[in-house]
Each structure stands twice: as C-alpha cells, then as structure tokens.
PDB file of C-alpha atoms and ligand atoms in Angstrom:
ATOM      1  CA  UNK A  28       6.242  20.321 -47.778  1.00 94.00           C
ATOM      2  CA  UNK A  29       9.190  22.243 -46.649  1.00 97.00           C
ATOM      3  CA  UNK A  30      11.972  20.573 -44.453  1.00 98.00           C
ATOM      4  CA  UNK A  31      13.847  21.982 -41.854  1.00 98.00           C
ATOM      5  CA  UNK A  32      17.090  20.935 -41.177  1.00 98.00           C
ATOM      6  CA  UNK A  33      17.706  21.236 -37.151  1.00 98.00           C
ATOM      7  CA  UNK A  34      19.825  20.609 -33.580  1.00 98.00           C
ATOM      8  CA  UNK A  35      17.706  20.599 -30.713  1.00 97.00           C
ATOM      9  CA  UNK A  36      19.388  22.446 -28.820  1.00 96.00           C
ATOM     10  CA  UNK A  37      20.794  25.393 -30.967  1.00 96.00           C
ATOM     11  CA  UNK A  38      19.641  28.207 -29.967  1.00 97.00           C
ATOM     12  CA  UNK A  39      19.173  29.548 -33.791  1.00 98.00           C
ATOM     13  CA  UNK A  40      17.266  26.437 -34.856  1.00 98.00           C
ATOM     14  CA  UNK A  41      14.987  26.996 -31.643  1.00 98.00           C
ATOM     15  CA  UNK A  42      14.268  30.282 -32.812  1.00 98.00           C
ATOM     16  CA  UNK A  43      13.568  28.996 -36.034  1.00 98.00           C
ATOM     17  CA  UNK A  44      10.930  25.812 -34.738  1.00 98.00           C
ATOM     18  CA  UNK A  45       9.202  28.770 -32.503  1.00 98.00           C
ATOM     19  CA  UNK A  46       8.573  31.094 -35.587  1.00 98.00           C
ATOM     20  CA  UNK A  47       7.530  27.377 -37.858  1.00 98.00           C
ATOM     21  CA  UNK A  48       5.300  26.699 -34.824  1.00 97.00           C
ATOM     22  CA  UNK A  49       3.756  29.870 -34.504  1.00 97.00           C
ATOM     23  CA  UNK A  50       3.150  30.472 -38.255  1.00 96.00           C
ATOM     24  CA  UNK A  51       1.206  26.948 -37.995  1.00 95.00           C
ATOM     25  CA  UNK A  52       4.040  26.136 -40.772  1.00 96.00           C
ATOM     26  CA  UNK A  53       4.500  22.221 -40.646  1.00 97.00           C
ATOM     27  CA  UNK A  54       7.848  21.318 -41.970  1.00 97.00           C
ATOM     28  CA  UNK A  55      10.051  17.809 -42.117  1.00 97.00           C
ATOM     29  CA  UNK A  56      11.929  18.085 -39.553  1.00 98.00           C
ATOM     30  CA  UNK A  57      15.449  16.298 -40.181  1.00 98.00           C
ATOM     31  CA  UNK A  58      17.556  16.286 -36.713  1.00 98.00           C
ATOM     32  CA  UNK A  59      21.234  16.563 -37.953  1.00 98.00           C
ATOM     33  CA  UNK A  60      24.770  15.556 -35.422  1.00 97.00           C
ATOM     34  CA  UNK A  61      26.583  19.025 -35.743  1.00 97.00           C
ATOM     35  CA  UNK A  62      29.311  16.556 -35.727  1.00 96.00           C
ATOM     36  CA  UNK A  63      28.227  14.683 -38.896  1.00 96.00           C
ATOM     37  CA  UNK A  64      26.108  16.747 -41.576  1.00 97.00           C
ATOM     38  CA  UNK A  65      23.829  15.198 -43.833  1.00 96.00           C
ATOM     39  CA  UNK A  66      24.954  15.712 -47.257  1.00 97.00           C
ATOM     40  CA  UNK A  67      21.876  16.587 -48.869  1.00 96.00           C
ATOM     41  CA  UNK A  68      21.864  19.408 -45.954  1.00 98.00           C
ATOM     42  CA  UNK A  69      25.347  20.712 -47.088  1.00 98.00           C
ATOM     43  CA  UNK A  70      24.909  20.555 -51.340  1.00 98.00           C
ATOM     44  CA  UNK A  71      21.882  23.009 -50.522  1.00 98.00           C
ATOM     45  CA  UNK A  72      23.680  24.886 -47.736  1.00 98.00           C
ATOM     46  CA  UNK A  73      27.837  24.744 -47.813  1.00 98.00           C
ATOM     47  CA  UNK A  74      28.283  26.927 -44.644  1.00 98.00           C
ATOM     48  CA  UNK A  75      27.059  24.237 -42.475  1.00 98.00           C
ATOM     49  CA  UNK A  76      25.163  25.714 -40.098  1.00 98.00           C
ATOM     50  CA  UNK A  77      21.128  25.231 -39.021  1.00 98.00           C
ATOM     51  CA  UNK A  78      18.638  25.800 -39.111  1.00 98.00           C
ATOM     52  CA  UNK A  79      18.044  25.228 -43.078  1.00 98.00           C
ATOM     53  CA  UNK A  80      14.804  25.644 -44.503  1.00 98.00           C
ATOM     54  CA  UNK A  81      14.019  24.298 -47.786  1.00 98.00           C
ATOM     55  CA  UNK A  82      10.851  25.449 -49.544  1.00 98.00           C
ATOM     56  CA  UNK A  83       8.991  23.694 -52.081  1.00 96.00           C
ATOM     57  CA  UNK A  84      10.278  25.585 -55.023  1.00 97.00           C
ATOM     58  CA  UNK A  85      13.942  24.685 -54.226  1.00 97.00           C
ATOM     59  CA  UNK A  86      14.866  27.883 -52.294  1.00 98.00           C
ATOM     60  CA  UNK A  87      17.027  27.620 -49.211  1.00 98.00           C
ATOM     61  CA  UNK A  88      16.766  29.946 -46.140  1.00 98.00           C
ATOM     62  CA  UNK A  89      19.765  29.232 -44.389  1.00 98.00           C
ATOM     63  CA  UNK A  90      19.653  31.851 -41.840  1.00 98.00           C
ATOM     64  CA  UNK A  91      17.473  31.661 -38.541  1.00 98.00           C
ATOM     65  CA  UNK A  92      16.309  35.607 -38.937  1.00 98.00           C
ATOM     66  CA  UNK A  93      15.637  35.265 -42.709  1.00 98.00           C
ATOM     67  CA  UNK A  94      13.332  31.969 -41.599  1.00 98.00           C
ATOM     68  CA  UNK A  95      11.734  34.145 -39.134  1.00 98.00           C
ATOM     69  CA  UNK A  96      11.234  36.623 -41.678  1.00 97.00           C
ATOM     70  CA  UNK A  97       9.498  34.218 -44.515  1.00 98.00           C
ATOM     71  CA  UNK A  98       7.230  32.988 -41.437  1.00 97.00           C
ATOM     72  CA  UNK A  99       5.799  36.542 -40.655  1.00 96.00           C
ATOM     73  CA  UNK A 100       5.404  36.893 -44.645  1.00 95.00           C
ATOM     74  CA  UNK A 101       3.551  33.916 -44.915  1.00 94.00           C
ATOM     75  CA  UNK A 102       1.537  34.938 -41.920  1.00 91.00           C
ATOM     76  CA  UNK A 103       1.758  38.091 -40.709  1.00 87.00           C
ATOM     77  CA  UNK A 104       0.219  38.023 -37.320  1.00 91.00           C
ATOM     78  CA  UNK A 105       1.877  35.351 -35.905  1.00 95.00           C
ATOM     79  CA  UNK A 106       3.193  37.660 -32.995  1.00 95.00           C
ATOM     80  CA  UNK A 107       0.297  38.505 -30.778  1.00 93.00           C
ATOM     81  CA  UNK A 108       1.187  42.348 -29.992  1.00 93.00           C
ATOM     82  CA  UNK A 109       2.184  45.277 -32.501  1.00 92.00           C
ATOM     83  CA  UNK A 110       5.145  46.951 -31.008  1.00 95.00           C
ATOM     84  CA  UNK A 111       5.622  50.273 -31.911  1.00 96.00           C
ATOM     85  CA  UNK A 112       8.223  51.915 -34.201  1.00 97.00           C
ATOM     86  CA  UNK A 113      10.528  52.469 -31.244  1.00 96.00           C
ATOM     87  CA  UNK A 114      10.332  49.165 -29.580  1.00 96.00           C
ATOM     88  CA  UNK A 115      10.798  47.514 -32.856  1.00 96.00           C
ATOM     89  CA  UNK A 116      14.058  49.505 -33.751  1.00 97.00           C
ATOM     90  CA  UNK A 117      15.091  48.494 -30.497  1.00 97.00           C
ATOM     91  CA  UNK A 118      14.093  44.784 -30.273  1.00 97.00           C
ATOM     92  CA  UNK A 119      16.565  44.824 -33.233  1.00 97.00           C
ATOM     93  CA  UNK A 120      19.514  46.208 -32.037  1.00 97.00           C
ATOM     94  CA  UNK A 121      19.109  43.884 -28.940  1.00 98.00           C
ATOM     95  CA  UNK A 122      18.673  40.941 -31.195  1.00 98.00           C
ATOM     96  CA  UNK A 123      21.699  41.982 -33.025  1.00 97.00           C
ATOM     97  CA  UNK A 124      23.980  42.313 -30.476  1.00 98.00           C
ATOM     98  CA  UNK A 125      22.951  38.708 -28.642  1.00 98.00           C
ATOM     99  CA  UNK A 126      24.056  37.379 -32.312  1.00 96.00           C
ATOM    100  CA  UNK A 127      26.961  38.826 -32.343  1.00 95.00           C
ATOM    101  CA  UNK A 128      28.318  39.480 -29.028  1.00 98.00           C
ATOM    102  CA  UNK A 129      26.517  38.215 -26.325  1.00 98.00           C
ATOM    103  CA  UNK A 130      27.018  34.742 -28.423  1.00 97.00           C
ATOM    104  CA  UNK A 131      30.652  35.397 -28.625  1.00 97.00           C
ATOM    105  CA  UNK A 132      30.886  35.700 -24.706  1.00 98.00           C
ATOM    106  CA  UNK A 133      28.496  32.727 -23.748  1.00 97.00           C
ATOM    107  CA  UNK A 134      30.892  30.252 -26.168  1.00 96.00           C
ATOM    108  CA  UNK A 135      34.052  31.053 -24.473  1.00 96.00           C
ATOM    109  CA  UNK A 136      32.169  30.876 -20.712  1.00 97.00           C
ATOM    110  CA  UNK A 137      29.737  27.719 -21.515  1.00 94.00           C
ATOM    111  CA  UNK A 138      32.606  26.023 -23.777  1.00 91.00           C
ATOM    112  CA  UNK A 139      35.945  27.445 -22.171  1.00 88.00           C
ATOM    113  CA  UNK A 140      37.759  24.509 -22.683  1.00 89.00           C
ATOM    114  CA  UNK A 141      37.662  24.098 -26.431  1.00 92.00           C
ATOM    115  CA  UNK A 142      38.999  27.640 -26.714  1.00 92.00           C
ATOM    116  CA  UNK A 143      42.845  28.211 -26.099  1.00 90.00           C
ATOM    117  CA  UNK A 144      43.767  30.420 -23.401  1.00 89.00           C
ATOM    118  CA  UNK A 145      40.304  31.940 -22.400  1.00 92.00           C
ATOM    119  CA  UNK A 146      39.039  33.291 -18.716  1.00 94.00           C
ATOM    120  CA  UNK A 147      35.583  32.106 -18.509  1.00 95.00           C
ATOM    121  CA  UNK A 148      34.620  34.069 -16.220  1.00 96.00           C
ATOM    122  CA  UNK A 149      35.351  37.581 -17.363  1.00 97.00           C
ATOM    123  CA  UNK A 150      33.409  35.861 -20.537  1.00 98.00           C
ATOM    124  CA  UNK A 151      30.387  35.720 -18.141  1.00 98.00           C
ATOM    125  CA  UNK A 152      31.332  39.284 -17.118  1.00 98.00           C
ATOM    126  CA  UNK A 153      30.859  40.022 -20.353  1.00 98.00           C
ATOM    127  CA  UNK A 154      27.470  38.427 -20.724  1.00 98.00           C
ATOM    128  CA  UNK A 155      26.213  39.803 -17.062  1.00 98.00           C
ATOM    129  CA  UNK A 156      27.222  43.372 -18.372  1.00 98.00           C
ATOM    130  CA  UNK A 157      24.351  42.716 -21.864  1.00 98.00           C
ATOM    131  CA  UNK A 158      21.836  41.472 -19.400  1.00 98.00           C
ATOM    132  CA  UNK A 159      22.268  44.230 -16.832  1.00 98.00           C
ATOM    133  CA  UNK A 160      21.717  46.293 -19.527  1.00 97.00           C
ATOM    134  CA  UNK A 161      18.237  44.650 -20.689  1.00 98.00           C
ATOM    135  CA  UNK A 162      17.041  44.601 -17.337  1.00 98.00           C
ATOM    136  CA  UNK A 163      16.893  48.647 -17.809  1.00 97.00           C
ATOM    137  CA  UNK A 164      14.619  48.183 -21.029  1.00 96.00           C
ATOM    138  CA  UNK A 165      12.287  45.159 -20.026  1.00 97.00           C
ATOM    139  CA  UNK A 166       8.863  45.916 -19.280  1.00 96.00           C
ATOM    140  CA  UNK A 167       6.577  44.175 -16.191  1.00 94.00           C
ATOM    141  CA  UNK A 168       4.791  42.209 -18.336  1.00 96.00           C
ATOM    142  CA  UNK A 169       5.517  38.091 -18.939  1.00 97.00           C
ATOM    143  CA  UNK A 170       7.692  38.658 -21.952  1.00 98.00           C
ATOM    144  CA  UNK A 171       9.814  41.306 -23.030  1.00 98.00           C
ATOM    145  CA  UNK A 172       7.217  43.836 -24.212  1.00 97.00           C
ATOM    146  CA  UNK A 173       3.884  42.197 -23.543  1.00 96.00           C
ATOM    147  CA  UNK A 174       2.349  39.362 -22.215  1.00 96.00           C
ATOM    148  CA  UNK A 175       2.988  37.094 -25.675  1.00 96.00           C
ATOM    149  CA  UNK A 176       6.236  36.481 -27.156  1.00 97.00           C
ATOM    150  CA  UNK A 177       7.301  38.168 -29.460  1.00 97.00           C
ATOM    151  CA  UNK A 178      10.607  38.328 -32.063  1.00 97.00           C
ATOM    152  CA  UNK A 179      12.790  39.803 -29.519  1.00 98.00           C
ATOM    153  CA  UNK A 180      11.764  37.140 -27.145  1.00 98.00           C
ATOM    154  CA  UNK A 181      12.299  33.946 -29.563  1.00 98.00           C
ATOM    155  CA  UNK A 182      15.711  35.077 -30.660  1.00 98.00           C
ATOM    156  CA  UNK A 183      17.082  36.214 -27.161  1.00 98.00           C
ATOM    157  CA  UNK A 184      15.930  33.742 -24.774  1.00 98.00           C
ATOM    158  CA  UNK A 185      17.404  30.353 -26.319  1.00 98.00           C
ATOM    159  CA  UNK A 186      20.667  32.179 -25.584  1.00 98.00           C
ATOM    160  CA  UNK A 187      20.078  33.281 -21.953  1.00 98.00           C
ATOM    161  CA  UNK A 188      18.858  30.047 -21.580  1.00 98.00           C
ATOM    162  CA  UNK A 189      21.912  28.625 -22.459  1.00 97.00           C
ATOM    163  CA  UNK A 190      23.400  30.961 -20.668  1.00 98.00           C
ATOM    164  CA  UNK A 191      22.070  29.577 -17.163  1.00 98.00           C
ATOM    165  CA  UNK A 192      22.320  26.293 -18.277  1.00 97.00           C
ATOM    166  CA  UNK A 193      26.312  26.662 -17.664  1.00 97.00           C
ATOM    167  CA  UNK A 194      25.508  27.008 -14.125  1.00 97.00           C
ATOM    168  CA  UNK A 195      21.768  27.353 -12.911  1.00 98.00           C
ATOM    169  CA  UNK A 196      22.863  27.622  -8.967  1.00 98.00           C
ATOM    170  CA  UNK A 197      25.058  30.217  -9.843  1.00 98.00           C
ATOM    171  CA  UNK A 198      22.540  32.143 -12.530  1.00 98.00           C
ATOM    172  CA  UNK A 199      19.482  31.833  -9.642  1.00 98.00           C
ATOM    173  CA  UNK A 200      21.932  33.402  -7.074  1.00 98.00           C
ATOM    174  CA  UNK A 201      22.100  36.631  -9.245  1.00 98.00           C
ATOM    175  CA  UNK A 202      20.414  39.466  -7.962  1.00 97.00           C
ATOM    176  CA  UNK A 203      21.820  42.352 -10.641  1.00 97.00           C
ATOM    177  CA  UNK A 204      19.508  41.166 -13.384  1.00 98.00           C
ATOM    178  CA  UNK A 205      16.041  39.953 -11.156  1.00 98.00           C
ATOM    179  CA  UNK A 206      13.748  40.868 -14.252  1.00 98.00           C
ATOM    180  CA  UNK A 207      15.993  39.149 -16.658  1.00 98.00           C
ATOM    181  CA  UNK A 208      15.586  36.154 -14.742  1.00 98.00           C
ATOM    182  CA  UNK A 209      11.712  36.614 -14.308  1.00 98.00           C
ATOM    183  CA  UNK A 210      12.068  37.099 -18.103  1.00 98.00           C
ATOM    184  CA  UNK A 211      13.671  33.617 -18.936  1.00 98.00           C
ATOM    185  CA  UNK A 212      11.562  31.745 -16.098  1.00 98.00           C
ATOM    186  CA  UNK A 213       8.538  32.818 -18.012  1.00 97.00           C
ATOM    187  CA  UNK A 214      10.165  31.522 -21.215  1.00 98.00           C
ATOM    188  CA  UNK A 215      11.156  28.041 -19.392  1.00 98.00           C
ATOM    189  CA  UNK A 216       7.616  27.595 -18.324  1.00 97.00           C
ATOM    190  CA  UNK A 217       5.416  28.425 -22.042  1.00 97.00           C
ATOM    191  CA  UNK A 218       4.032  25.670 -24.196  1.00 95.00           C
ATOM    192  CA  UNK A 219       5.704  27.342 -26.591  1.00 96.00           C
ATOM    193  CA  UNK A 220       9.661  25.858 -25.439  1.00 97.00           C
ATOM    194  CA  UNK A 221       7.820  22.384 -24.381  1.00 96.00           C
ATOM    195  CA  UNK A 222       6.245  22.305 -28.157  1.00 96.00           C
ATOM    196  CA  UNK A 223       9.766  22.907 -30.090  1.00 97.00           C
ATOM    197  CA  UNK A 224      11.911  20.934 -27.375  1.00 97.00           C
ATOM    198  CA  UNK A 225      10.676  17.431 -28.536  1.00 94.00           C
ATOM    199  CA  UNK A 226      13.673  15.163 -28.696  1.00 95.00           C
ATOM    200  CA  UNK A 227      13.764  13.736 -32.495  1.00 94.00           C
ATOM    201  CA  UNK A 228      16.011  10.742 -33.282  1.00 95.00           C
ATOM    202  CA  UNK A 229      18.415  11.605 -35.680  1.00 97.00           C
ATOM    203  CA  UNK A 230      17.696  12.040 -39.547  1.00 97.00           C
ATOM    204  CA  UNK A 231      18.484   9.174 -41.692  1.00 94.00           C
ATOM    205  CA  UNK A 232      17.233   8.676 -45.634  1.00 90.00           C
ATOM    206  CA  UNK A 233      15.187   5.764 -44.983  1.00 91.00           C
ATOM    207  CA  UNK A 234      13.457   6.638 -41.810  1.00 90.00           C
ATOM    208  CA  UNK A 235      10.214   7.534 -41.776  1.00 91.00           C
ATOM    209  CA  UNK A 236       9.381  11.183 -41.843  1.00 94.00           C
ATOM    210  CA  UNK A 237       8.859  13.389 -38.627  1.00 95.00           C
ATOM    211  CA  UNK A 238       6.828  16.019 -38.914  1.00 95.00           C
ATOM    212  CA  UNK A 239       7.026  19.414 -37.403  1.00 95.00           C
ATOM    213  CA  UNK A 240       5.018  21.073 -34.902  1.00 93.00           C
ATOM    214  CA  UNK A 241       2.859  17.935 -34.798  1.00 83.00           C
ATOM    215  CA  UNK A 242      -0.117  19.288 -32.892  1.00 66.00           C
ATOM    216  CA  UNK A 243      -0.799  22.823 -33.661  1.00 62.00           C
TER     217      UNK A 243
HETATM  218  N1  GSH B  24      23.801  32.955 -38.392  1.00 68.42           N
HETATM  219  C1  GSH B  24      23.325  31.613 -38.345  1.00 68.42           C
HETATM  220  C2  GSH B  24      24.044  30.885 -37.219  1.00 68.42           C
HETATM  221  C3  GSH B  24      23.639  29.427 -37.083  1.00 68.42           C
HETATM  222  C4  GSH B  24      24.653  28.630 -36.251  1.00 68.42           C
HETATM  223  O1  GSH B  24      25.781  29.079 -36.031  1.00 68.42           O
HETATM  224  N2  GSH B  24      24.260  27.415 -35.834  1.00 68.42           N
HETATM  225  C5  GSH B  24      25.224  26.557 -35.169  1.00 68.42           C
HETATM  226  C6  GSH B  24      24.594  25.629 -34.158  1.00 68.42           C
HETATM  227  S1  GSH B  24      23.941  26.485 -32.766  1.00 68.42           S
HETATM  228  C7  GSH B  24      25.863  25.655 -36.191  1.00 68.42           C
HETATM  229  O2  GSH B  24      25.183  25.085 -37.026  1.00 68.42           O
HETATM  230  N3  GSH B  24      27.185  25.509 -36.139  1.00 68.42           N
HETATM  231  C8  GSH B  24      27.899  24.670 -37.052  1.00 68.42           C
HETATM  232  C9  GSH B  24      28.717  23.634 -36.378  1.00 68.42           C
HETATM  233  O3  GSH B  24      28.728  23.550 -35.138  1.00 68.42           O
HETATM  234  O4  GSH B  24      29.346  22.864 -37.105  1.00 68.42           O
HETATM  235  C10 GSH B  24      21.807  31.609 -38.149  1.00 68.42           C
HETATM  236  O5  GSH B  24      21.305  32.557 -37.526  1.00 68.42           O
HETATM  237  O6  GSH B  24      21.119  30.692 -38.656  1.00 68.42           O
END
C-alpha cells in the first residue's frame, strides 16, 4: 500500500488527500511536525516538503500536482465534469499562479511576523488583486466550473481558505470578490474538506497504522 506523508493543514497535502480520496486511493497516512521530519520521509524526499507519496515499487511523488496527476492516471474520471480545452488551459494558469504568487503574498500577510520588514497588508492587497481577478472568470455554479470539484478547485481553495482564516471578520466584510467567497463557502461546507480534515496523531514507527480515506 502506498503511504502518504502529510500536515493537516498544508494546503498542498490537502490537495493531495482530496485527489487520494477521490481516486478511492487508500494510502498510510503518516502525519509529520513540519518542525521535526521523519527520517524515513527525508532519505526518500531531501527537499522536505509534503505531501510525499510513496508507491509500492519504491517511487516517490514528492510534488502535490504530480500526486494529482498519478491519481487521474490511475483513475481517470475522478473529476465529475470534462472541462473543455479552454477552461482547462485556464484552470492551469490560475493554478499556477496561486503556487507561485498568490502563495508568496498569503505567507507574508498570514505569517508577517516571521518575515523581516514586511507590510502585511499590501501582502493582502496583493492577494485581493488575484481574487478580484477570479471573480471575473468564475462561473454560477457551486464550484469553479460546475457543480463538482474539480482540479482547479482542490488546488485553489486550501489557499483561499487559508487566506480567510487570517481574518474571517475581515474576509466576510469583503464585498469586491462576493463570488469568490460563495466559491470558498461552498468548499467549507462539502464532504469532501470534512473527509480529508480528520485530525491524525502524529506518525511514530511503532504506532499502529492509519489508514487513508477510511470510508470511501
Ligand atoms: N511544491 C510543493 C510545495 C509543498 C510545500 O511547500 N509544503 C510545505 C507545507 S504547506 C512544506 O512542507 N514546507 C516545509 C517546511 O515547512 O519545512 C508541492 O506542491 O508539493
């Protein structure tokens, strides 16, 4: 059986659980302290970071898009909807630049004080600025596209949730970004968060062996 190493609460590991849940892909799940690493976790992956999958042959997929990746290989409907070419390029693009910027901003606003010399709140400038401009491009259905979730919806969402999480009175007070919000509320409410939220004690070698999703 595969095992996943994972944080609760990281928005890439998240992503990860949702595509391992939806694939009906039951893993070990080890829960790791980002502050202490297992070293079995870092002599298959040196960079440190979850989530790390590894599959029964040995390999290691050590990226949360490449995990999400081997899932819709191993089962290729496990999103609901077919987008079309368009939506797809696009659902990219907006995938990529949560990873790499929107990510960059929500750090330095949600964790200003373990930065040096950072305004937090021209960080969530920054971040109000990417979600302005997805509240041009989302549809009126629950989820991004349709009424299912679908990739762009497991990889962006962990990080607007964290994102209100900094300050939910503040976040609910918005009114720039009211389909955005709509967006996440419907994403706070699925099964699918409550399945991959379960807290997990953490991973030691002689515990016995979680096992992840649990009941499919
Ligand atoms: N590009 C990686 C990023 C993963 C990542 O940065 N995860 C964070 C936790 S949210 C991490 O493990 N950071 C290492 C640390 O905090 O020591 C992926 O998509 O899997």
């Amino acid at each position: 059986m595969p095992i996943l190493y994972s944080f609760k609460r990281c928005p890439y590991a998240m992503r990860a659980r949702m595509a391992l849940y939806l694939s009906k892909t039951v893993v070990e799940l080890r829960e790791v302290s980002l502050k202490n690493k297992p070293q079995s976790m870092l002599e298959i992956s040196p960079k440190g970071t979850v989530p790390v999958l590894l599959l029964d042959d040995g390999s290691v997929i050590d990226e949360s898009i490449e995990i999400i990746e081997w899932c819709i290989k191993k089962k290729k409907d496990i999103f609901k909807d077919t987008l079309n070419k368009e939506q797809e390029l696009s659902a990219e693009d907006a995938i990529k630049l949560f990873d790499e910027k929107f990510k960059f901003h929500l750090d330095r606003y949600k964790y200003a004080t373990r930065y040096e010399d950072v305004d937090e709140i021209l960080h969530r400038e920054s971040c109000v600025e990417i979600l302005k401009n997805m509240e041009k491009k989302i549809s009126n259905k629950r989820f991004f596209y349709t009424n299912h979730v679908n990739k762009i919806d497991i990889c962006i969402l962990p990080f607007i949730r964290q994102f209100r999480i900094a300050n939910p009175e503040w976040f609910d007070r918005q009114n720039e970004f009211p389909k955005v919000q709509k967006w996440l509320d419907s994403f706070l409410k699925s099964s699918i968060l409550e399945k991959i939220m379960v807290s997990h004690e953490l991973w030691k070698k002689d515990n016995p062996a979680i096992f992840f999703p649990t009941n499919l």
